[in-house]
PDB file of C-alpha atoms in Angstrom:
ATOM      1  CA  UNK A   1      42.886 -10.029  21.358  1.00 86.00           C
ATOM      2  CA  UNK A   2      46.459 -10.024  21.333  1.00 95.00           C
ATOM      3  CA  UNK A   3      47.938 -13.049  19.626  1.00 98.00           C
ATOM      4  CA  UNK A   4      50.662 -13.328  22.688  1.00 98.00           C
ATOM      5  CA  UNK A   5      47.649 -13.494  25.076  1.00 98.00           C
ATOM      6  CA  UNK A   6      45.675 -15.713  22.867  1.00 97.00           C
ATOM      7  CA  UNK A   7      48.752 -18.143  22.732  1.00 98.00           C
ATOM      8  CA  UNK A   8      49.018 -17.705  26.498  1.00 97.00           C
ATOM      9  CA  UNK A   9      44.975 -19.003  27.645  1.00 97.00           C
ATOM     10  CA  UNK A  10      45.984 -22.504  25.260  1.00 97.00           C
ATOM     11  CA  UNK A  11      46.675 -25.168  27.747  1.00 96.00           C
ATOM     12  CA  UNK A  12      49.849 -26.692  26.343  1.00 96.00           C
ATOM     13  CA  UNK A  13      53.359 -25.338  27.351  1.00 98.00           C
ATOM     14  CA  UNK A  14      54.789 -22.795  25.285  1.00 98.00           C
ATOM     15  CA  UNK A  15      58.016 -23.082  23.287  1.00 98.00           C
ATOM     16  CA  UNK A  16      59.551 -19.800  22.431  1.00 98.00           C
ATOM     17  CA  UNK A  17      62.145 -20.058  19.234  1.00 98.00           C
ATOM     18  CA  UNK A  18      64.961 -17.146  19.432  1.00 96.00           C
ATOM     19  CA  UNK A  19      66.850 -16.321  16.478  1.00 96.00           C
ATOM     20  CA  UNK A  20      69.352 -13.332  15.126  1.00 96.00           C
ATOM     21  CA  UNK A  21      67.107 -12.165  12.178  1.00 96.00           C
ATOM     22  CA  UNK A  22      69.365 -12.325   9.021  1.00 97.00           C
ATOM     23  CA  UNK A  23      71.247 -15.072  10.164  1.00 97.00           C
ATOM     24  CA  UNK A  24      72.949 -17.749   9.176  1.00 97.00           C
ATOM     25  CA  UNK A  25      72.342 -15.524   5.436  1.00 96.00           C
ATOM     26  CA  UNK A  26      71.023 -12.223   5.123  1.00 97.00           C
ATOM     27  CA  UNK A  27      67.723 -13.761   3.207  1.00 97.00           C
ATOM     28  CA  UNK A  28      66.963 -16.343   6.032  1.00 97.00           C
ATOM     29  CA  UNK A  29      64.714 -14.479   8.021  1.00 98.00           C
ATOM     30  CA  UNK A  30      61.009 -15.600   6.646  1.00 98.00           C
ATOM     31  CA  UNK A  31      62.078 -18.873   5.791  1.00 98.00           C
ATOM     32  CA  UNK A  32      63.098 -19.791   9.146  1.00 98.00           C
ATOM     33  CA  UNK A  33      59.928 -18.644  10.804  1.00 98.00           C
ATOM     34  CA  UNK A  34      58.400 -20.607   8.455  1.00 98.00           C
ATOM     35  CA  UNK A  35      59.602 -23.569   9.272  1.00 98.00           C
ATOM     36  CA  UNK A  36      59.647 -23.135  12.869  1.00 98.00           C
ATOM     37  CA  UNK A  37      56.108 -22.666  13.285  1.00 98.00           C
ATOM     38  CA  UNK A  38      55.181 -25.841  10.313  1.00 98.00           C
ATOM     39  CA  UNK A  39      57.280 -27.628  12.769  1.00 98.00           C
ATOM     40  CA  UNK A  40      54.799 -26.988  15.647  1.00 98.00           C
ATOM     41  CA  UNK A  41      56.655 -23.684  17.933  1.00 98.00           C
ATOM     42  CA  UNK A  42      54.216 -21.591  19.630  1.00 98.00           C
ATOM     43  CA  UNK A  43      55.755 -18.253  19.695  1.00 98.00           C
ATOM     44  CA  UNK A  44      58.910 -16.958  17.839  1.00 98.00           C
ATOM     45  CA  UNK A  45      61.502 -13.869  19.238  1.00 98.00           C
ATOM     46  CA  UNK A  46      63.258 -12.370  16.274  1.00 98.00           C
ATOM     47  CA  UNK A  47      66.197 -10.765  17.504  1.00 96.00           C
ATOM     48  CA  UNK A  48      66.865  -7.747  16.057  1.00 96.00           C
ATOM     49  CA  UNK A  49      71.035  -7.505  15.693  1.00 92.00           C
ATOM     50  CA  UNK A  50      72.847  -4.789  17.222  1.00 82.00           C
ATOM     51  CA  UNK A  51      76.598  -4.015  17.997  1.00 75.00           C
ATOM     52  CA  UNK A  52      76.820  -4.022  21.150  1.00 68.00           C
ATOM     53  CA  UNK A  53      74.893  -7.012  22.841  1.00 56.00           C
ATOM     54  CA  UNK A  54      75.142  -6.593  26.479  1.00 59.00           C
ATOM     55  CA  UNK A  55      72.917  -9.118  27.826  1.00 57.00           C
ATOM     56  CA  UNK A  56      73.588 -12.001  25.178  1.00 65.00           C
ATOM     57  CA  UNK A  57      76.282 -15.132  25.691  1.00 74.00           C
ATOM     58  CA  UNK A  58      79.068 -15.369  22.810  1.00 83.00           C
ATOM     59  CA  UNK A  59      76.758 -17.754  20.733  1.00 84.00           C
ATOM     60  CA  UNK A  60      73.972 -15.077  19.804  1.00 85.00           C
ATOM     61  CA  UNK A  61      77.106 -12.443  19.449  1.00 84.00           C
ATOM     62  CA  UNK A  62      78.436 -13.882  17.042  1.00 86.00           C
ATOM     63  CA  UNK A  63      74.987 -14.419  14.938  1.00 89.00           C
ATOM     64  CA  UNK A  64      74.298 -11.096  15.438  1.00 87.00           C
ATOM     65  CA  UNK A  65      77.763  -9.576  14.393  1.00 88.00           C
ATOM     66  CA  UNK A  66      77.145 -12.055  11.506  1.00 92.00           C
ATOM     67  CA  UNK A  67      73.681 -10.693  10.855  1.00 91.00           C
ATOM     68  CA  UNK A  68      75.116  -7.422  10.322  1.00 89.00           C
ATOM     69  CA  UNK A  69      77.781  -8.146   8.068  1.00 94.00           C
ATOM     70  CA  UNK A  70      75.418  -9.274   5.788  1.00 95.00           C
ATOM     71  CA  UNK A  71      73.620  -6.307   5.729  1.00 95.00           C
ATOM     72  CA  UNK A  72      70.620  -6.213   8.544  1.00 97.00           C
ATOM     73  CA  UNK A  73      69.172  -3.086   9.435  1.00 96.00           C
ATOM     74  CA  UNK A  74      65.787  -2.215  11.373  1.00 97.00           C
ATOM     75  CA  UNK A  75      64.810  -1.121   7.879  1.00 98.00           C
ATOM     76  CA  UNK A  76      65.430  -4.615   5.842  1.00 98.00           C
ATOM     77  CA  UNK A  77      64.203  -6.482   8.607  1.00 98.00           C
ATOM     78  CA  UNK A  78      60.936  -4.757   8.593  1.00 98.00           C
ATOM     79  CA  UNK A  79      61.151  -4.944   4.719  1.00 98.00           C
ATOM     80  CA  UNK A  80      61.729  -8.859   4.995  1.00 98.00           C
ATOM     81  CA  UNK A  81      58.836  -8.969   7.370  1.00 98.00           C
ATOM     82  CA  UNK A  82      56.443  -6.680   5.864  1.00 98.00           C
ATOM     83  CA  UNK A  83      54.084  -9.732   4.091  1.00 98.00           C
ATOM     84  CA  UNK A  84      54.838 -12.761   7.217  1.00 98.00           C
ATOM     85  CA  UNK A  85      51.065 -12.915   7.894  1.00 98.00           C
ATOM     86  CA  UNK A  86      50.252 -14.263   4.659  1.00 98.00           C
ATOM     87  CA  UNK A  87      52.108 -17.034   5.546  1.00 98.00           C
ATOM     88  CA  UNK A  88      52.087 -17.575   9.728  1.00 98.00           C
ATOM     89  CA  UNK A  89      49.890 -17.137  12.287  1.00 98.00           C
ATOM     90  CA  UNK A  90      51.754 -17.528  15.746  1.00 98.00           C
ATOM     91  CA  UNK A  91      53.118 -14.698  17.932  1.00 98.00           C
ATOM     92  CA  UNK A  92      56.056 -12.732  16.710  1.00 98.00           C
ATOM     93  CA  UNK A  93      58.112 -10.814  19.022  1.00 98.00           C
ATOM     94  CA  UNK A  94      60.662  -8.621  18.234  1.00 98.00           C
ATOM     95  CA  UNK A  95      63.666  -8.575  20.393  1.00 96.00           C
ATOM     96  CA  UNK A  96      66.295  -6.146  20.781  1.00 95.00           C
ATOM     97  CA  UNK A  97      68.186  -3.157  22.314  1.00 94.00           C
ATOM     98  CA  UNK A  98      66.461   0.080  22.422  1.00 96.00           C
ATOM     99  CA  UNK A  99      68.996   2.109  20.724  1.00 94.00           C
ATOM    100  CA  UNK A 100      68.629   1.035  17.136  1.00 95.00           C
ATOM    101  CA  UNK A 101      64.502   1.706  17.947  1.00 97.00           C
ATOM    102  CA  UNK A 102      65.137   5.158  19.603  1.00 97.00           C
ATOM    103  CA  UNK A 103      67.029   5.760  16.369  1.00 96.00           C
ATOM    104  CA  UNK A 104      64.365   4.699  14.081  1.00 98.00           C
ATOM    105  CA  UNK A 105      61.875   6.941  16.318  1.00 98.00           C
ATOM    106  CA  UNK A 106      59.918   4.791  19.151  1.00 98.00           C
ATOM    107  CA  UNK A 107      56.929   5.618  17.299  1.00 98.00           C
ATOM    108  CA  UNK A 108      57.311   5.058  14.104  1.00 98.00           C
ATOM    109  CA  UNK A 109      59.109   1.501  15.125  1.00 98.00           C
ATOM    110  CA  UNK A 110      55.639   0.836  17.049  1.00 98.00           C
ATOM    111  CA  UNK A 111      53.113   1.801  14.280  1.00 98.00           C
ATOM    112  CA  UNK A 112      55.964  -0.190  11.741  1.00 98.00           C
ATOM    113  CA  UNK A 113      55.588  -2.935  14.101  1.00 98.00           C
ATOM    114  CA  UNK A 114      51.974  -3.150  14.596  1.00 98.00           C
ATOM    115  CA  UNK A 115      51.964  -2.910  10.324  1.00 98.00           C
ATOM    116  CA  UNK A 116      53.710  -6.076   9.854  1.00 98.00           C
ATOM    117  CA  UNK A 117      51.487  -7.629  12.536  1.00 98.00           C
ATOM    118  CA  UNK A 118      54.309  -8.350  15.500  1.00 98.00           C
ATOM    119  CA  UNK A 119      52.451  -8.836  18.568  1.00 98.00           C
ATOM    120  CA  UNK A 120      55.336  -7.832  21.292  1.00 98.00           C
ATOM    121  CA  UNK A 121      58.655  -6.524  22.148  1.00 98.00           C
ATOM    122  CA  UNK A 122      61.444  -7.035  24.447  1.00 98.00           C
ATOM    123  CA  UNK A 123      64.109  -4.781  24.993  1.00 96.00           C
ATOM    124  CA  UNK A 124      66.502  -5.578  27.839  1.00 93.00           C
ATOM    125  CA  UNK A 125      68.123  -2.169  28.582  1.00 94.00           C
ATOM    126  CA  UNK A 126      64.827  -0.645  28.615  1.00 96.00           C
ATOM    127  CA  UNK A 127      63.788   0.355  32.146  1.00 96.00           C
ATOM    128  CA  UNK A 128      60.479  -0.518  33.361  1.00 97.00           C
ATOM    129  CA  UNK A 129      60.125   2.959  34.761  1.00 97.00           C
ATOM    130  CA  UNK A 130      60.820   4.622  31.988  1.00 98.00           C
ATOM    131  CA  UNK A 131      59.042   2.309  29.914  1.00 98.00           C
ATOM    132  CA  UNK A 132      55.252   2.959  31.922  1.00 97.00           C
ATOM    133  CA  UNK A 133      56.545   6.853  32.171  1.00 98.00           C
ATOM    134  CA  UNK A 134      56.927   7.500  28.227  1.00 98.00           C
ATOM    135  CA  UNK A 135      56.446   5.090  26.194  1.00 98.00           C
ATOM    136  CA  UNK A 136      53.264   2.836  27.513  1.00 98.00           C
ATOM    137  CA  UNK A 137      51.242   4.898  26.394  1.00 98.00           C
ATOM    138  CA  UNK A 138      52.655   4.514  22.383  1.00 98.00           C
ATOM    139  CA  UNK A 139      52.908   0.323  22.810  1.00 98.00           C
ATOM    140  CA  UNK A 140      49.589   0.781  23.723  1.00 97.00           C
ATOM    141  CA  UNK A 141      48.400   2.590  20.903  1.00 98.00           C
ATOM    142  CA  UNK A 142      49.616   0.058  18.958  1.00 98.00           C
ATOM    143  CA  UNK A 143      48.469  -2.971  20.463  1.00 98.00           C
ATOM    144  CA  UNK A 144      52.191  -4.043  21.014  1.00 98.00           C
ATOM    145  CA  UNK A 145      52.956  -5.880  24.413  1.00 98.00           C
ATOM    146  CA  UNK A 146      56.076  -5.060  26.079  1.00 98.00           C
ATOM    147  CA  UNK A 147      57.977  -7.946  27.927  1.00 98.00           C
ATOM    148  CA  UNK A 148      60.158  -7.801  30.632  1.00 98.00           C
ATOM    149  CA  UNK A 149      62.654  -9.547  31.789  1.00 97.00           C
ATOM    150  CA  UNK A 150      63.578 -10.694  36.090  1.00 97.00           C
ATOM    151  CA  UNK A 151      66.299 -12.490  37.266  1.00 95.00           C
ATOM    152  CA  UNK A 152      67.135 -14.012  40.932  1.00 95.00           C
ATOM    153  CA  UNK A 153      68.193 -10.682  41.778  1.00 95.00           C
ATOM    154  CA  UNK A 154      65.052  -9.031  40.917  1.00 96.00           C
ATOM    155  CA  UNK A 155      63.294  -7.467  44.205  1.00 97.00           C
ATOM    156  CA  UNK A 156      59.847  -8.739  44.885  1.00 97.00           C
ATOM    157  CA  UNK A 157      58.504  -4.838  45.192  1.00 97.00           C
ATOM    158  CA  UNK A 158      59.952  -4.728  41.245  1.00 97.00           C
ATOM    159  CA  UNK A 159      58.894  -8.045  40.359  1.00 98.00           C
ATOM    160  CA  UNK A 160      55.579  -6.369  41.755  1.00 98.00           C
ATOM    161  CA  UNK A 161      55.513  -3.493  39.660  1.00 98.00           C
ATOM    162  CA  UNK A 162      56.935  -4.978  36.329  1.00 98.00           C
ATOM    163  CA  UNK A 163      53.826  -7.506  36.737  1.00 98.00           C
ATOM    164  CA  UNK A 164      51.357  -4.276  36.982  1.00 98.00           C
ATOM    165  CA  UNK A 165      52.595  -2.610  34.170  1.00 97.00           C
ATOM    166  CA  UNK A 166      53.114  -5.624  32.158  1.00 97.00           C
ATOM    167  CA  UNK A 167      49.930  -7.267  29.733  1.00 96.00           C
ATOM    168  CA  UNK A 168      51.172 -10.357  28.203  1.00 97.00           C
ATOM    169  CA  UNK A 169      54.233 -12.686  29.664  1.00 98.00           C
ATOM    170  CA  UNK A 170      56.931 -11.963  32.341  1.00 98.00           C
ATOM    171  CA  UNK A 171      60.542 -13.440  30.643  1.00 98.00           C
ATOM    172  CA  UNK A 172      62.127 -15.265  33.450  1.00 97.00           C
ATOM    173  CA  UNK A 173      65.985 -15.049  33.145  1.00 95.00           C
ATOM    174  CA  UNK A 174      66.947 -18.147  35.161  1.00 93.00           C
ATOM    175  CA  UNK A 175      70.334 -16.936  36.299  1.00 81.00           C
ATOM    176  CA  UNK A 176      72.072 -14.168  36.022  1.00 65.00           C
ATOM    177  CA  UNK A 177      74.694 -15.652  34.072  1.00 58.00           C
ATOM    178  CA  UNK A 178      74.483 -14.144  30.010  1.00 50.00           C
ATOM    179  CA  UNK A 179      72.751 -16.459  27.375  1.00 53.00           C
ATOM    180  CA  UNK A 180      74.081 -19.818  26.410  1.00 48.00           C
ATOM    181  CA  UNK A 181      76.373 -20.561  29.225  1.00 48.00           C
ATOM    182  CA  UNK A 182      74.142 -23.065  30.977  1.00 53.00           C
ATOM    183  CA  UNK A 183      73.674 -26.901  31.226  1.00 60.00           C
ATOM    184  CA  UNK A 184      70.748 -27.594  33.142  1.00 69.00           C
ATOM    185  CA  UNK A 185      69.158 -26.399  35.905  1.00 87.00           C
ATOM    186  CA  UNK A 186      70.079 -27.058  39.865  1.00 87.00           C
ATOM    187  CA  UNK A 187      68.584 -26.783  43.380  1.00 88.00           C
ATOM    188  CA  UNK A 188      68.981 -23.259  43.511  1.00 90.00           C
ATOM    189  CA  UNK A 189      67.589 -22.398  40.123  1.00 91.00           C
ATOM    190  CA  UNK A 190      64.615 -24.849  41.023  1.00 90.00           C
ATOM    191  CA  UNK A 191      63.756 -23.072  44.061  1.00 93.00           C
ATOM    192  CA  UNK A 192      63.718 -19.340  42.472  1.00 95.00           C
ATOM    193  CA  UNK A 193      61.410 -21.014  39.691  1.00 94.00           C
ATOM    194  CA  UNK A 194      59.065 -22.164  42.595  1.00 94.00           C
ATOM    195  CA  UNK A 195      59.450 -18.589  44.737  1.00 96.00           C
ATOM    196  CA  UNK A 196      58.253 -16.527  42.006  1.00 97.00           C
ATOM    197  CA  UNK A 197      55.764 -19.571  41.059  1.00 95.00           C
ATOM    198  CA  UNK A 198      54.128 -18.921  44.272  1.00 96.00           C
ATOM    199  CA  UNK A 199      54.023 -15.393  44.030  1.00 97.00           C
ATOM    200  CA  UNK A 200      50.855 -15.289  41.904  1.00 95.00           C
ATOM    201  CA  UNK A 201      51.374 -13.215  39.584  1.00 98.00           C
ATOM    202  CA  UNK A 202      48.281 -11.684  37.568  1.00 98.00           C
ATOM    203  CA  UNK A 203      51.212 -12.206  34.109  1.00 98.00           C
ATOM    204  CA  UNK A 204      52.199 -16.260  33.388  1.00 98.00           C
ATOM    205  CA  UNK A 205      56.046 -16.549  33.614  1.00 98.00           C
ATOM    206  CA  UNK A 206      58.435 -17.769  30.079  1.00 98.00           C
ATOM    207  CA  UNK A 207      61.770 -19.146  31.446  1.00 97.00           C
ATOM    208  CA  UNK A 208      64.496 -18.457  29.151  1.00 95.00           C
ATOM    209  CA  UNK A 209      68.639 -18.928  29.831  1.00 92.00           C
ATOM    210  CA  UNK A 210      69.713 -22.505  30.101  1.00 91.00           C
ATOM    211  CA  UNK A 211      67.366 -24.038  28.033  1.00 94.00           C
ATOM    212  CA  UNK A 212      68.403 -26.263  25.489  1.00 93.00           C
ATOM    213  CA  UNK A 213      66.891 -29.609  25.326  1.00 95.00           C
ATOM    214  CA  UNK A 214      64.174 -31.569  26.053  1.00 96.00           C
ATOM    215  CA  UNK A 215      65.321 -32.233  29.400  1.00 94.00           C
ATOM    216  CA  UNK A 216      65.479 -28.112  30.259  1.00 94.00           C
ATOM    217  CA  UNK A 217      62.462 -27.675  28.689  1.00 96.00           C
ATOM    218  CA  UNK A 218      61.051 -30.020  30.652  1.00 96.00           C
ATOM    219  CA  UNK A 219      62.167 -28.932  33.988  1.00 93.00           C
ATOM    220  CA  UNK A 220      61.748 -25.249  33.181  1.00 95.00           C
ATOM    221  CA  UNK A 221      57.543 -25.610  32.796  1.00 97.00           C
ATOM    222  CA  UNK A 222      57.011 -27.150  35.239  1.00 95.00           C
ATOM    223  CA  UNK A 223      56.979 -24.117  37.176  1.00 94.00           C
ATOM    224  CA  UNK A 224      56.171 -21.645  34.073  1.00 97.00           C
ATOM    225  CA  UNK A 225      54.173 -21.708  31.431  1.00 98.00           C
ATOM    226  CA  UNK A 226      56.863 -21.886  28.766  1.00 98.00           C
ATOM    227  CA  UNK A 227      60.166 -21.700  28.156  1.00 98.00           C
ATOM    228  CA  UNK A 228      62.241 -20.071  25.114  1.00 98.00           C
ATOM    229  CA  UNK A 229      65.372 -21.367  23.346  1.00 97.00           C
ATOM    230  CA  UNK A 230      67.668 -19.118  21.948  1.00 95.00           C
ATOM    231  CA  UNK A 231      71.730 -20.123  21.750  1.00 94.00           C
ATOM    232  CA  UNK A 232      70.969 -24.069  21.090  1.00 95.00           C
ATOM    233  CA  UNK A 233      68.679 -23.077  18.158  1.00 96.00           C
ATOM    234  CA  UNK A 234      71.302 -20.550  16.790  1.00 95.00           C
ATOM    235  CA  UNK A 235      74.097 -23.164  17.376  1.00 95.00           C
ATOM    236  CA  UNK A 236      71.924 -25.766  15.340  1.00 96.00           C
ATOM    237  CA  UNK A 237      71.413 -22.875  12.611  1.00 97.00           C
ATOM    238  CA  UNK A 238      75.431 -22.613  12.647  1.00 95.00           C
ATOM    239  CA  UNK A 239      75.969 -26.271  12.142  1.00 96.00           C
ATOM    240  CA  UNK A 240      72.985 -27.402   9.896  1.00 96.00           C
ATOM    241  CA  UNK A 241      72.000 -24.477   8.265  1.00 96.00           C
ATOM    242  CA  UNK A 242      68.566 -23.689   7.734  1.00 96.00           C
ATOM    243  CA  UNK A 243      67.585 -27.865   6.527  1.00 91.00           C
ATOM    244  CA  UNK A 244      66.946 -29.498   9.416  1.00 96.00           C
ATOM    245  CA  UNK A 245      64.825 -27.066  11.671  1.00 98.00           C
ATOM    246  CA  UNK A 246      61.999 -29.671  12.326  1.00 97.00           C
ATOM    247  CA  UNK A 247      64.510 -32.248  14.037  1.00 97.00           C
ATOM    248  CA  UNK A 248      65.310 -29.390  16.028  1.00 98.00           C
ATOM    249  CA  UNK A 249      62.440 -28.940  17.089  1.00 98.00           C
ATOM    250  CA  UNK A 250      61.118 -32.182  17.335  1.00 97.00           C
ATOM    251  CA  UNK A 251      63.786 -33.151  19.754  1.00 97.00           C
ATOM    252  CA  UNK A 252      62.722 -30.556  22.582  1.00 97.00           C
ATOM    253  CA  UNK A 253      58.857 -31.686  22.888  1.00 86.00           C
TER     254      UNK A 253
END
């Protein structure tokens, strides 16, 4: 079984760690996953840097512009990576946009992928569509879950159908705001939480935007089954370095 789905039948809440692979230094990468999972985080998202970041809040923009100035490609990250299971044991997802994996051949980034042992990917520009009409069948091959991501805006017929094609986790943007420019969650966030809550969905729900403390975190599963940090955890990396990931950590849960 997949690790992401093994993760998922646990009983505890999940907490997802995001961070810009190759940031804060190009070398950071397998030391920081590390240390996030000795310091007890269930699944990690490894974003995978790329020049034009449509979806992601000024925070994770600049760790990724940062991330390629010192020198990460898809190539060195899956070099960096290529030896991680020797070491941890938790779900790895890679996240990113799909042009720098069309460019590296969708196939040979799945087979690369499945290699190194990542259990997942998520690529926001991606369409679901398009995803189930070419390329399910590759993931698949692979053993590689693909996640998708819904907002408030999402429809319930594509909620629907992104929960059929779908065989791990549904990522739960909680606004449609970008990443990082949240603080907390209100009435209306609560009650999209609890609409798509009560929708039953056959895929558990990871809420991710907005969270940032204990407090978020909190709030967030208690509707979903996780919840993933991504800007706070980057800002910590930009202010602490890589020393002082298990207060980080420790803090949320």
């Amino acid at each position: 079984m997949n690790r992401i789905n093994q993760k998922l039948q646990e009983t505890k809440k999940i907490l997802s760690i995001y961070f810009s692979a190759g940031y804060p230094n190009g070398n950071d990468t397998v030391q920081i996953i590390q240390d996030l999972e000795k310091s007890g985080v269930d699944m990690i998202e490894i974003g995978l840097p790329f020049s034009d970041p449509l979806a992601d809040g000024p925070t994770i923009q600049a760790s990724s512009t940062q991330a390629l100035h010192n020198g990460m490609t898809t190539q060195v990250l899956f070099d960096q990576l290529k030896d991680i299971r020797k070491s941890v044991s938790i779900p790895l997802v890679i996240m990113g946009y799909f042009n720098p994996m069309l460019q590296y051949g969708v196939e040979n980034f799945c087979q690369k992928c499945a290699e190194i042992g990542i259990d997942g990917l998520i690529i926001p520009d991606l369409p679901v569509d398009v995803y189930a009409d070419e390329y399910k069948a590759t993931f698949e091959k692979y053993g590689l879950k693909n996640i998708f991501l819904i907002t408030p805006q999402t429809s319930d017929e594509r909620i629907h159908f992104i929960d059929s094609v779908s065989d791990g986790f549904i990522y739960m943007v909680s606004s449609a705001s970008v990443t990082g420019s949240q603080t907390g969650f209100g009435s209306i966030q609560e009650d999209y939480f609890k609409r798509i809550a009560d929708m039953n969905l056959k895929n558990p729900q990871v809420i991710g935007f907005g969270i940032n403390n204990k407090e978020t975190f909190n709030q967030a599963t208690q509707f979903a089954k996780g919840a993933i940090i991504g800007s706070a955890f980057i800002q910590h990396l930009t202010e602490n370095g890589t020393g002082k990931i298990e207060e980080f950590v420790k803090a949320i849960r």
